[in-house]
């Protein structure tokens, strides 16, 4: 997989993680308050950018390659919630994240061997 496609996949999954974080921030505010509406509005905008970007990615590469990176958004959410909400990252979170990354690496390696 080319580095440009890899970076694109990481960025688009980071966008999805940001949507989830914006929604979490919105939940802090009372419904229909200005902060709530602004954060949900920002979430919709980022989600629209994500959706358009995702469509462009799957148009340019095999969908199985693109979907393999969907798990990275879980890792991003874990890191972002630890940073913004000071949530504790447990050893189970770390093991799960490592398994996700190993799965992606193994799939990418197997895919590369098939291409060769």
GROMACS .gro file of C-alpha atoms in nm:
model
  116
    1UNK     CA    1   0.000   0.000   0.000
    2UNK     CA    2   0.136   0.339  -0.093
    3UNK     CA    3   0.222   0.579   0.188
    4UNK     CA    4  -0.019   0.844   0.055
    5UNK     CA    5  -0.313   0.604   0.077
    6UNK     CA    6  -0.204   0.493   0.422
    7UNK     CA    7  -0.191   0.853   0.545
    8UNK     CA    8  -0.531   0.922   0.388
    9UNK     CA    9  -0.683   0.624   0.569
   10UNK     CA   10  -0.537   0.732   0.901
   11UNK     CA   11  -0.659   1.090   0.858
   12UNK     CA   12  -1.012   0.987   0.759
   13UNK     CA   13  -1.039   0.756   1.060
   14UNK     CA   14  -0.905   1.031   1.283
   15UNK     CA   15  -1.188   1.251   1.150
   16UNK     CA   16  -1.439   0.988   1.256
   17UNK     CA   17  -1.284   0.974   1.601
   18UNK     CA   18  -1.310   1.353   1.625
   19UNK     CA   19  -1.684   1.326   1.552
   20UNK     CA   20  -1.723   1.094   1.849
   21UNK     CA   21  -1.522   1.327   2.073
   22UNK     CA   22  -1.729   1.629   1.966
   23UNK     CA   23  -2.044   1.435   2.053
   24UNK     CA   24  -1.898   1.351   2.393
   25UNK     CA   25  -1.821   1.720   2.454
   26UNK     CA   26  -2.177   1.807   2.347
   27UNK     CA   27  -2.315   1.567   2.608
   28UNK     CA   28  -2.163   1.785   2.879
   29UNK     CA   29  -2.403   2.068   2.791
   30UNK     CA   30  -2.775   2.085   2.853
   31UNK     CA   31  -2.981   1.987   2.549
   32UNK     CA   32  -3.068   2.279   2.326
   33UNK     CA   33  -2.809   2.505   2.489
   34UNK     CA   34  -2.575   2.708   2.268
   35UNK     CA   35  -2.272   2.490   2.348
   36UNK     CA   36  -2.469   2.175   2.270
   37UNK     CA   37  -2.594   2.307   1.937
   38UNK     CA   38  -2.252   2.440   1.833
   39UNK     CA   39  -2.076   2.114   1.915
   40UNK     CA   40  -2.336   1.903   1.739
   41UNK     CA   41  -2.315   2.137   1.441
   42UNK     CA   42  -1.938   2.099   1.435
   43UNK     CA   43  -1.987   1.723   1.462
   44UNK     CA   44  -2.217   1.722   1.157
   45UNK     CA   45  -1.966   1.928   0.956
   46UNK     CA   46  -1.675   1.698   1.045
   47UNK     CA   47  -1.895   1.395   0.974
   48UNK     CA   48  -1.978   1.535   0.629
   49UNK     CA   49  -1.606   1.585   0.558
   50UNK     CA   50  -1.543   1.230   0.679
   51UNK     CA   51  -1.818   1.086   0.458
   52UNK     CA   52  -1.695   1.264   0.146
   53UNK     CA   53  -1.334   1.168   0.220
   54UNK     CA   54  -1.430   0.805   0.286
   55UNK     CA   55  -1.615   0.786  -0.046
   56UNK     CA   56  -1.311   0.923  -0.227
   57UNK     CA   57  -1.086   0.667  -0.059
   58UNK     CA   58  -1.301   0.366  -0.141
   59UNK     CA   59  -1.332   0.489  -0.498
   60UNK     CA   60  -0.952   0.474  -0.534
   61UNK     CA   61  -0.864   0.151  -0.353
   62UNK     CA   62  -1.006  -0.192  -0.275
   63UNK     CA   63  -1.273  -0.165  -0.010
   64UNK     CA   64  -1.119  -0.451   0.189
   65UNK     CA   65  -0.798  -0.249   0.226
   66UNK     CA   66  -0.989   0.060   0.334
   67UNK     CA   67  -1.205  -0.125   0.588
   68UNK     CA   68  -0.904  -0.286   0.746
   69UNK     CA   69  -0.811   0.058   0.885
   70UNK     CA   70  -1.152   0.126   1.044
   71UNK     CA   71  -1.017  -0.016   1.370
   72UNK     CA   72  -0.773   0.272   1.398
   73UNK     CA   73  -1.062   0.503   1.488
   74UNK     CA   74  -1.112   0.301   1.808
   75UNK     CA   75  -0.748   0.358   1.901
   76UNK     CA   76  -0.782   0.730   1.823
   77UNK     CA   77  -1.094   0.758   2.040
   78UNK     CA   78  -0.911   0.585   2.325
   79UNK     CA   79  -0.622   0.831   2.302
   80UNK     CA   80  -0.843   1.138   2.257
   81UNK     CA   81  -1.068   1.052   2.552
   82UNK     CA   82  -0.762   1.002   2.769
   83UNK     CA   83  -0.631   1.342   2.660
   84UNK     CA   84  -0.952   1.548   2.670
   85UNK     CA   85  -1.150   1.371   2.943
   86UNK     CA   86  -0.861   1.233   3.148
   87UNK     CA   87  -0.996   0.881   3.121
   88UNK     CA   88  -0.766   0.608   3.242
   89UNK     CA   89  -0.614   0.383   2.977
   90UNK     CA   90  -0.621   0.033   3.123
   91UNK     CA   91  -0.399  -0.257   3.031
   92UNK     CA   92  -0.701  -0.411   2.855
   93UNK     CA   93  -0.726  -0.098   2.639
   94UNK     CA   94  -0.358  -0.127   2.554
   95UNK     CA   95  -0.384  -0.497   2.469
   96UNK     CA   96  -0.691  -0.431   2.255
   97UNK     CA   97  -0.518  -0.148   2.071
   98UNK     CA   98  -0.212  -0.364   2.009
   99UNK     CA   99  -0.434  -0.643   1.874
  100UNK     CA  100  -0.606  -0.399   1.639
  101UNK     CA  101  -0.275  -0.266   1.509
  102UNK     CA  102  -0.130  -0.618   1.476
  103UNK     CA  103  -0.438  -0.728   1.285
  104UNK     CA  104  -0.400  -0.438   1.044
  105UNK     CA  105  -0.028  -0.511   1.002
  106UNK     CA  106  -0.089  -0.882   0.941
  107UNK     CA  107  -0.362  -0.811   0.687
  108UNK     CA  108  -0.142  -0.556   0.510
  109UNK     CA  109   0.151  -0.801   0.505
  110UNK     CA  110  -0.066  -1.081   0.366
  111UNK     CA  111  -0.211  -0.843   0.108
  112UNK     CA  112   0.138  -0.735   0.004
  113UNK     CA  113   0.249  -1.099  -0.035
  114UNK     CA  114  -0.053  -1.172  -0.257
  115UNK     CA  115   0.036  -0.876  -0.481
  116UNK     CA  116   0.397  -0.994  -0.521
   0.00000   0.00000   0.00000
